[in-house]
Short mmCIF file of C-alpha atoms in Angstrom, two decimals:
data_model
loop_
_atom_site.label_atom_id
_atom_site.label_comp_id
_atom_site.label_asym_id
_atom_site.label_seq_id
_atom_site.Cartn_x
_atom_site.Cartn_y
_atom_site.Cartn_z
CA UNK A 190 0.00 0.00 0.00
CA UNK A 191 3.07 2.17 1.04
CA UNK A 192 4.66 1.86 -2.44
CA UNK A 193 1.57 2.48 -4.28
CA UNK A 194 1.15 5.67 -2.34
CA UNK A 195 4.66 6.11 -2.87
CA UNK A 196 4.27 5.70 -6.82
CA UNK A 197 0.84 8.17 -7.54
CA UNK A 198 2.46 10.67 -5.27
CA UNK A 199 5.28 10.49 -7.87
CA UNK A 200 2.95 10.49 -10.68
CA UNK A 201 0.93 13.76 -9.42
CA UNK A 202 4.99 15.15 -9.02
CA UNK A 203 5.48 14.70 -12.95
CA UNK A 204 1.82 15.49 -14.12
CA UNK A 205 2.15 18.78 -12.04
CA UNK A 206 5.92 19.39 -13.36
CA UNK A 207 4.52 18.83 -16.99
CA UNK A 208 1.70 21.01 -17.00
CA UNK A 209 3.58 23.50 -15.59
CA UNK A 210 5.49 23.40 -18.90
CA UNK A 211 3.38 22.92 -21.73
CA UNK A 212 0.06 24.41 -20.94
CA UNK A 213 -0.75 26.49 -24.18
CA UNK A 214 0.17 29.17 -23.07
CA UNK A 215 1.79 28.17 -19.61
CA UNK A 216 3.44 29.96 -17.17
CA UNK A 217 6.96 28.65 -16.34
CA UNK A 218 8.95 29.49 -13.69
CA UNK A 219 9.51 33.67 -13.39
CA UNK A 220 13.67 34.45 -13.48
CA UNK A 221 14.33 38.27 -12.24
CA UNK A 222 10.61 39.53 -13.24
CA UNK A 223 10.70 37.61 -15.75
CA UNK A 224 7.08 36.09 -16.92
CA UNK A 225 7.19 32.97 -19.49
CA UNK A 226 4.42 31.93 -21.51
CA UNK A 227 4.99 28.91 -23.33
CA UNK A 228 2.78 27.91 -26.91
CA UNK A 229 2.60 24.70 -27.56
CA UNK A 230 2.82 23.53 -31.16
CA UNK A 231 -0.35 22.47 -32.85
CA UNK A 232 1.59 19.52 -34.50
CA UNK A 233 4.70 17.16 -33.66
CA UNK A 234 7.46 20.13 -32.41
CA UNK A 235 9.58 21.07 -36.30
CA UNK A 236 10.84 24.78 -35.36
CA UNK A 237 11.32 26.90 -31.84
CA UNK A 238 10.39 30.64 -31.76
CA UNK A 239 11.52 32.60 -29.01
CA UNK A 240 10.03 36.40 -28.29
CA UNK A 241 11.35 38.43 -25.48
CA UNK A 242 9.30 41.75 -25.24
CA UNK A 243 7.68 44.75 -23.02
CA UNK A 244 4.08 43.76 -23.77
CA UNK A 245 2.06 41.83 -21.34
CA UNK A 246 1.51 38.38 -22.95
CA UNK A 247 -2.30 39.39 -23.12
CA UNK A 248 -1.41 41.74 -25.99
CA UNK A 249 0.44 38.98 -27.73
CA UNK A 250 -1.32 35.89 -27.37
CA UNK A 251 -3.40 36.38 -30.44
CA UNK A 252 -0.78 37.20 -33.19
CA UNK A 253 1.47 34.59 -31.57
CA UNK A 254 -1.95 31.74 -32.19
CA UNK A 255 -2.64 33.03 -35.35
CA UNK A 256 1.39 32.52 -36.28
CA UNK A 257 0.83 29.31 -35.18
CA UNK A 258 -2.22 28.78 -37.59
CA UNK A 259 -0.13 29.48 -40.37
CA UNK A 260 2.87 27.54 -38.63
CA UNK A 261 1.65 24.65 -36.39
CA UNK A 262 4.88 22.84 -35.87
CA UNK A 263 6.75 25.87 -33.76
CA UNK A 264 6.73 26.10 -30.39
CA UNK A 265 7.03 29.92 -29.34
CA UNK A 266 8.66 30.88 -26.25
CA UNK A 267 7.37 34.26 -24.82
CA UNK A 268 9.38 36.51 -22.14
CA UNK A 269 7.74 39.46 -20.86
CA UNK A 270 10.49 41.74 -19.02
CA UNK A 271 10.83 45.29 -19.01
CA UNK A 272 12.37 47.54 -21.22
CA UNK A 273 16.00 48.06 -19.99
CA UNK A 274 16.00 43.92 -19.43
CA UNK A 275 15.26 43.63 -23.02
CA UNK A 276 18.15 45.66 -24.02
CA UNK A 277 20.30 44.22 -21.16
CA UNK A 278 19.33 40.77 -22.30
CA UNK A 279 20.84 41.70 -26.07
CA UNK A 280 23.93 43.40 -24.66
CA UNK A 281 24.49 40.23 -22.51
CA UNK A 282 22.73 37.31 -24.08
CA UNK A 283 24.00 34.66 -21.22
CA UNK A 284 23.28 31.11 -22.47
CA UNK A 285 21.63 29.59 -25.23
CA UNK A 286 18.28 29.78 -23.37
CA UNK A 287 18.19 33.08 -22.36
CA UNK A 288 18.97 34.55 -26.41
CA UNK A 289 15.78 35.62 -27.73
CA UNK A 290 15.17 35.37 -31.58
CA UNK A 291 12.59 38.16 -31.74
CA UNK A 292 13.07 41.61 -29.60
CA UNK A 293 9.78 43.98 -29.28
CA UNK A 294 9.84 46.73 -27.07
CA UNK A 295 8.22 50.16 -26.38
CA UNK A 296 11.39 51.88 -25.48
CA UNK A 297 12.08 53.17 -28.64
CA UNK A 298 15.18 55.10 -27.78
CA UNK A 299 16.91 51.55 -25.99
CA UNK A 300 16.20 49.84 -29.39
CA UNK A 301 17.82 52.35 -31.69
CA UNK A 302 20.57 52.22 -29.97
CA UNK A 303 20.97 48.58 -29.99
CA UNK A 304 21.10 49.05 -33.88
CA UNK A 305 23.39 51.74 -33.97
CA UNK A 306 25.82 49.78 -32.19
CA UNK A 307 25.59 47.27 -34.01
CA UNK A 308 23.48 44.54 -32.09
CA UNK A 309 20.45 44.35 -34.37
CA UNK A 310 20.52 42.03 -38.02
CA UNK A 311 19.17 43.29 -40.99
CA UNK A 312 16.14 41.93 -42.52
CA UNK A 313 14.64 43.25 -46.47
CA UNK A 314 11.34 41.90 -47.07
CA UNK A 315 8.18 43.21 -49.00
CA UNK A 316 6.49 43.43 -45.24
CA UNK A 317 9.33 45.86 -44.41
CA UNK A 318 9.44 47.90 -47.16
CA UNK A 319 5.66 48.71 -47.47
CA UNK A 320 6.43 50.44 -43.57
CA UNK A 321 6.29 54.01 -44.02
CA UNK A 322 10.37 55.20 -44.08
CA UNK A 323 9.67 57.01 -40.52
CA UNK A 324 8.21 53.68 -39.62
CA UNK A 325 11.72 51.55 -40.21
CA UNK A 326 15.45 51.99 -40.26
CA UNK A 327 18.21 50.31 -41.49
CA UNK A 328 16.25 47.73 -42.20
CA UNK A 329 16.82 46.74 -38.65
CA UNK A 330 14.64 48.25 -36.80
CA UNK A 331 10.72 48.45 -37.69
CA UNK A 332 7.80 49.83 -36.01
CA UNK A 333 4.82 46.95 -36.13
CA UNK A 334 2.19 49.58 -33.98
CA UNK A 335 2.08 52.82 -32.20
CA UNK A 336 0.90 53.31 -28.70
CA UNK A 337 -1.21 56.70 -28.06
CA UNK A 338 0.23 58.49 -24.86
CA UNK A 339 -3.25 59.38 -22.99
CA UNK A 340 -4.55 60.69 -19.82
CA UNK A 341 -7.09 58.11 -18.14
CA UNK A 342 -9.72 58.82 -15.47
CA UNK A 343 -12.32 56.68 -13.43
CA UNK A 344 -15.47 58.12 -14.40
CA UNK A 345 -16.45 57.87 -10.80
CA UNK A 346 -14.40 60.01 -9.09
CA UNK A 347 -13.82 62.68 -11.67
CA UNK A 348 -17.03 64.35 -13.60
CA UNK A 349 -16.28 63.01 -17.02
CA UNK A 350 -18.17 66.87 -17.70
CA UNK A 351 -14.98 67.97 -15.95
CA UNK A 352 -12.41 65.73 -17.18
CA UNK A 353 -9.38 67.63 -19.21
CA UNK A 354 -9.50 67.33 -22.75
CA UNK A 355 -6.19 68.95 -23.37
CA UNK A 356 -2.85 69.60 -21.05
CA UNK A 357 -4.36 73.16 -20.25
CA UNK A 358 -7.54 71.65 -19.39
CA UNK A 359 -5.40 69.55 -17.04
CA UNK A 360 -3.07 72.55 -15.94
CA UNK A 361 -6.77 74.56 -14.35
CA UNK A 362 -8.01 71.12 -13.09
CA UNK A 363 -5.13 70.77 -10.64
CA UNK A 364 -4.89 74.53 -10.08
CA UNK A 365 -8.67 74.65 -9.01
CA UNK A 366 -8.44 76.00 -5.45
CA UNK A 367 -10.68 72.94 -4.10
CA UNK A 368 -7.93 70.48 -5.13
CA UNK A 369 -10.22 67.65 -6.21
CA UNK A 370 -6.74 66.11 -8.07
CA UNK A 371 -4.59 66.10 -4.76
CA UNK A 372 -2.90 63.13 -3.83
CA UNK A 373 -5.05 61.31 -6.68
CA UNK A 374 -3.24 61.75 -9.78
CA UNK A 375 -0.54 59.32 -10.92
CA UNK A 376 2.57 59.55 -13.27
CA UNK A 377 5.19 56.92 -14.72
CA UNK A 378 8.47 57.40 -13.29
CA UNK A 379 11.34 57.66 -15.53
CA UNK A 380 13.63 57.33 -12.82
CA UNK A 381 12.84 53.68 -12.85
CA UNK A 382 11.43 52.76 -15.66
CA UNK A 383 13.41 53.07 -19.08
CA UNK A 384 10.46 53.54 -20.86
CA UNK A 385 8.62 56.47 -19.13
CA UNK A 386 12.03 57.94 -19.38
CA UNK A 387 11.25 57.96 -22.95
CA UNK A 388 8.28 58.77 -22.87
CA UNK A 389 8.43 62.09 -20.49
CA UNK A 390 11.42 63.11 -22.28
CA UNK A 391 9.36 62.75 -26.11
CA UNK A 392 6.78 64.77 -24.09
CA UNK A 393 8.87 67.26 -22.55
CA UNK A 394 10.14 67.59 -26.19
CA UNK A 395 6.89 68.91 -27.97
CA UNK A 396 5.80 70.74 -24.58
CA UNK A 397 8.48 72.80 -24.77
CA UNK A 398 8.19 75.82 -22.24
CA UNK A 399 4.62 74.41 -21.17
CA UNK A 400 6.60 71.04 -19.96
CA UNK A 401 8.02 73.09 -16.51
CA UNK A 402 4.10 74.43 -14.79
CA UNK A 403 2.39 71.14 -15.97
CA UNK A 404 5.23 69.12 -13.62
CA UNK A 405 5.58 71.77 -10.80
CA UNK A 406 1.41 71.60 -10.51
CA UNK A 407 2.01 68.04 -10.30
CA UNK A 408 4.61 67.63 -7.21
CA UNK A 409 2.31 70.59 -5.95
CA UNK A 410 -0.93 67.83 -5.59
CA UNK A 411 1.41 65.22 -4.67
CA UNK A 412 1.24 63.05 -8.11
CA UNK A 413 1.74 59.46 -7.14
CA UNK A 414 4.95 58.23 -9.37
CA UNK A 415 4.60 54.48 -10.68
CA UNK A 416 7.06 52.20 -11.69
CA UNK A 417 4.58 50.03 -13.80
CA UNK A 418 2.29 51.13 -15.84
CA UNK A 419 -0.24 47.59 -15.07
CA UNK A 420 0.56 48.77 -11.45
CA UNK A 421 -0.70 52.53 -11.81
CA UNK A 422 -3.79 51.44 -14.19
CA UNK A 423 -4.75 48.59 -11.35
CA UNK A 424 -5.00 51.47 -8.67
CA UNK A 425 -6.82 53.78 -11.07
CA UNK A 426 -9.55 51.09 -12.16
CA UNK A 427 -10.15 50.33 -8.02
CA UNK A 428 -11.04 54.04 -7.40
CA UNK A 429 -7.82 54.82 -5.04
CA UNK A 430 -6.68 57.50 -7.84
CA UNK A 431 -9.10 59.68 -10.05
CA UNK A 432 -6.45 60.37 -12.84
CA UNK A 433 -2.99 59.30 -14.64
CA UNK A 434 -1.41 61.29 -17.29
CA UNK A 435 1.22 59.93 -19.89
CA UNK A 436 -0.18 55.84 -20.07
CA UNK A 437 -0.30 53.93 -23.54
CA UNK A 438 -3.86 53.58 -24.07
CA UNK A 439 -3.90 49.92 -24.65
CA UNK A 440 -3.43 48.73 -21.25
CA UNK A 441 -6.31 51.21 -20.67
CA UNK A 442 -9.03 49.96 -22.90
CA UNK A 443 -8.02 46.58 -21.84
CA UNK A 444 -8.96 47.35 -18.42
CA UNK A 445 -12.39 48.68 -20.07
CA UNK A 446 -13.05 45.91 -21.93
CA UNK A 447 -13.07 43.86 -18.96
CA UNK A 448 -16.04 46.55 -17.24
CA UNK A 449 -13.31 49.10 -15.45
CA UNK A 450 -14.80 52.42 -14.84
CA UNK A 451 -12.75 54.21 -16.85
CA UNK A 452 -12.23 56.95 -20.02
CA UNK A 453 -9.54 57.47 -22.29
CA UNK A 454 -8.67 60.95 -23.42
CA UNK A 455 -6.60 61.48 -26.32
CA UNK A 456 -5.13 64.98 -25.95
CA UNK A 457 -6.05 67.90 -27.80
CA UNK A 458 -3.03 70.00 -28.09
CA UNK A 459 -1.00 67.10 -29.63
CA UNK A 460 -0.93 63.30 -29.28
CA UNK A 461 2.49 61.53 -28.71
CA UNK A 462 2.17 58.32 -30.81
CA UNK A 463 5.04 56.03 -29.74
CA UNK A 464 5.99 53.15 -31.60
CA UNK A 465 6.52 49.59 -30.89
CA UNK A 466 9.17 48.56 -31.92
CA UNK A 467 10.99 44.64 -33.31
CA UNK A 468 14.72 43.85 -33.97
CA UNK A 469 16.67 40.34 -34.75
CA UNK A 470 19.04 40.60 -32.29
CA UNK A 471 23.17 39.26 -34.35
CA UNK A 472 23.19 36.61 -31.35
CA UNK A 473 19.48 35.35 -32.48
CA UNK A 474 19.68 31.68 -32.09
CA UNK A 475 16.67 30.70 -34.89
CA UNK A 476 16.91 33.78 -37.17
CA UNK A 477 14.97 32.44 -39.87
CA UNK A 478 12.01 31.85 -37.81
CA UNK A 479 12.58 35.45 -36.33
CA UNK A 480 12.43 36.91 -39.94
CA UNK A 481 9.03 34.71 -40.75
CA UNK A 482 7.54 36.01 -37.75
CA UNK A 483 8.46 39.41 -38.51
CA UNK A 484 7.03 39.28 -41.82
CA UNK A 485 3.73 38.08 -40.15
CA UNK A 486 3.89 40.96 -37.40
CA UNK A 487 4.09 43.95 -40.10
CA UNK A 488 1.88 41.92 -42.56
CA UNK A 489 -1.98 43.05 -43.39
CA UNK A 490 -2.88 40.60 -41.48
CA UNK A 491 -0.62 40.67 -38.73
CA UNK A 492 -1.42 44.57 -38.50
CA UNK A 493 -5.06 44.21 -38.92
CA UNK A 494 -4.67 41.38 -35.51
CA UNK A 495 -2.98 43.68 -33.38
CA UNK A 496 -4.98 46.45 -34.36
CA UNK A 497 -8.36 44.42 -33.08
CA UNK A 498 -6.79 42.28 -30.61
CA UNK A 499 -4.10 44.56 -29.03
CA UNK A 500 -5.63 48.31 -29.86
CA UNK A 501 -2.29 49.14 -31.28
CA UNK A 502 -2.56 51.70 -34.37
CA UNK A 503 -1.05 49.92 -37.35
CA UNK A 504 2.42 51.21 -38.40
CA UNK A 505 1.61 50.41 -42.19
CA UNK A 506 -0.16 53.66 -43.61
CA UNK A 507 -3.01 51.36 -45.84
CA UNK A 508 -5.04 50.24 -42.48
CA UNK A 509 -6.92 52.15 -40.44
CA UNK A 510 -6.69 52.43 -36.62
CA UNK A 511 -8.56 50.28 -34.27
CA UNK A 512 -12.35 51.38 -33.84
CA UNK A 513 -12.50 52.15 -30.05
CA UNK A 514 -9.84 55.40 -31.23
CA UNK A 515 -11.16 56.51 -34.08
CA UNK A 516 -13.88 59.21 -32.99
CA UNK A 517 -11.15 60.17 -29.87
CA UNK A 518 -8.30 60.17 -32.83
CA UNK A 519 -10.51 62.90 -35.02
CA UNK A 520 -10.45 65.08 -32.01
CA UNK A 521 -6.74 65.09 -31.33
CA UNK A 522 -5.59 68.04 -33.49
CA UNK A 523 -2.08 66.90 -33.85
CA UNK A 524 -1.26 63.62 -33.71
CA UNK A 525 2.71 63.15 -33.34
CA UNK A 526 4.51 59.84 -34.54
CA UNK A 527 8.13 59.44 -33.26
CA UNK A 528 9.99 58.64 -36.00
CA UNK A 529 12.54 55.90 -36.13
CA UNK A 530 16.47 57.34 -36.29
CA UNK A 531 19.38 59.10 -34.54
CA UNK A 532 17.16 61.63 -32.82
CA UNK A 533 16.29 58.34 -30.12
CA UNK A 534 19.56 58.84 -29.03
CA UNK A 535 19.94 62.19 -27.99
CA UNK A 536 18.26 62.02 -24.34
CA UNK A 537 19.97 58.40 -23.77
CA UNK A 538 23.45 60.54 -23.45
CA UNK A 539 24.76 60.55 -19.50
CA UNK A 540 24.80 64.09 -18.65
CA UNK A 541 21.14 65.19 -20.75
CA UNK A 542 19.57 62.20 -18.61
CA UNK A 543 21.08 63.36 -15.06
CA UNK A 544 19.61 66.62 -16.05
CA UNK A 545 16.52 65.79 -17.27
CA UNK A 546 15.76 62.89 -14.03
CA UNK A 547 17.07 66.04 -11.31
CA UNK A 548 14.55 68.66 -12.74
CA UNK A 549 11.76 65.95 -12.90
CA UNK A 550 12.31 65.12 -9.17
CA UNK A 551 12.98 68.53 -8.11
CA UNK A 552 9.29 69.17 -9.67
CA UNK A 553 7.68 66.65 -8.56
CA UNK A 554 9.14 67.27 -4.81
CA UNK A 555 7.32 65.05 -1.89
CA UNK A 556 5.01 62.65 -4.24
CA UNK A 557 8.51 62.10 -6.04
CA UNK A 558 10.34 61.01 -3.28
CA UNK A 559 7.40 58.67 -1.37
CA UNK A 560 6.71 56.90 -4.36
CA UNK A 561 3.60 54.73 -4.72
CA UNK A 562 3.44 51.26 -4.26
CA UNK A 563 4.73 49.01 -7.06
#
């Protein structure tokens, strides 16, 4: 009796450890906030894919299926890290495990930079060549979908009859003398995450001399900096905050889909459009299958996916952009796309970025330095 007890512990062991692997997706063991989601193949194993990227593997899942469709034998490995882990990962691809075939992050600065140094292979294809030329470079780097840079509110603690519509809008809201923003507001913060860095610099960028009162009336009602953007959207959705300025709108109108309380406002004055980016990293261990899924990711049909599935606005110019934006897009009066090129890499120099981070936290003053919970 022992050894039979014995034996189907050992056999709940294995079934357990197997699951935990191939699940379609699964989630295998996290390594240094790193989150793996594992796709089974459809058919008997032929290829292996392997996609490290900045996305939350919600966003993915569908292209990465629909891949699969048109592929069945490849498994495809999926690594969701952040930004400067991406790039850290290329720099220092550790063992064959850890080398991802496919890079795709929102930190478009980090990624031009791994091309200009020459980290990134080239790829020519059709795909790539019907991008628009602000939309690729080098043939290394391409955009596959651009992120709008929004303000989001729950429509229960903010008047949505009161809810800014532009950065002025939001400038009298928090300088109203009744203070209905205070200590309810949130903000990425750049100082930790590489790619609100980029973003708050491209923003600083086209605010110009507006960019200094819009952060000083933000450390004056005690703006709530978050590291993750999941993190700050969870708090917002649950009522603690009213409003966040400077999130990509797809992890918002995720959050709506699934009955959050909240409303996306795509600003006025001008709309920061920043674009997701994919590379083949040289060290790519199955480069062939990186190139076939790149070809899929900037196809028609690849762009038409991630426009329904992921609410990203499709990089190629022939497609329009995904439905829930496109009354909110014909108000914005000045959409902004950050084009791909040498220009990323002017705020990634040392001293511009100790500059830039000291002002921001000067600014922000007390919210900056009792930073939200993670």
């Amino acid at each position: 009796m022992k050894t039979l007890r014995w034996a189907a512990g050992i056999a709940l062991f294995l079934v357990a450890a197997l699951g935990t692997l191939y699940l379609s997706p699964a989630q295998a063991r996290p390594k240094q906030n790193e989150r793996i989601s594992v796709f089974a193949p459809r058919l008997p194993k032929q290829g292996q894919l392997v996609l490290h990227g900045s996305s939350n593997a919600g966003l993915m899942r569908a292209l990465i299926l629909d891949y699969q469709r048109l592929h069945p034998g490849v498994e495809v490995r999926y690594s969701h890290l952040d930004t400067q882990a991406l790039y850290d990962r290329v720099l220092r691809p550790g063992n064959a495990a850890e080398r991802a075939d496919l890079v795709l992050s929102a930190s478009t600065d980090l990624q031009a930079k791994l091309v200009n140094d020459g980290y990134a292979r080239a790829h020519r294809s059709p795909n790539g060549q019907a991008l628009p030329a602000a939309a690729r470079w080098r043939d290394e780097l391409f955009a596959y979908g651009y992120e709008p840079v929004t303000m989001v509110y729950h429509s229960g603690r903010l008047d949505p009859a009161q809810a800014p519509r532009d950065r002025d809008g939001l400038l009298r809201l928090l300088q109203r003398a009744d203070q209905p923003l205070r200590g309810r507001i949130a903000v990425q913060d750049p100082r930790d995450s590489a790619v609100a860095y980029f973003i708050a610099t491209q923003d600083a960028k086209l605010l110009g001399h507006s960019a200094a009162p819009l952060l000083a009336a933000f450390g004056a009602q005690r703006a709530q900096p978050y590291k993750r953007m999941d993190a700050l959207l969870d708090r917002l959705a649950e009522g603690e905050l009213s409003l966040a300025y400077g999130v990509f709108g797809s992890y918002a109108l995720q959050r709506i889909e699934r009955g959050a309380p909240l409303r996306v406002v795509l600003p006025r004055d001008h709309l920061l459009l920043v674009a997701r980016t994919a590379l083949i990293p040289r060290e790519a261990p199955h480069a062939d299958e990186a190139r076939r899924f790149l070809d899929h990711l900037l196809s028609p049909r690849g762009q038409a996916l991630l426009s329904r599935e992921a609410y990203l606005i499709p990089a190629r110019a022939d497609l329009p952009a995904p439905q829930a934006y496109r009354g909110l897009l014909g108000a914005a009066a000045n959409p902004r796309r950050v084009p791909l090129g040498l220009g990323l890499l002017v705020y990634l120099d040392e001293t511009k970025r100790r500059h830039f981070l000291r002002d921001w936290s000067a600014a922000l003053g007390a919210g900056a330095t009792q930073a939200a919970p993670r």
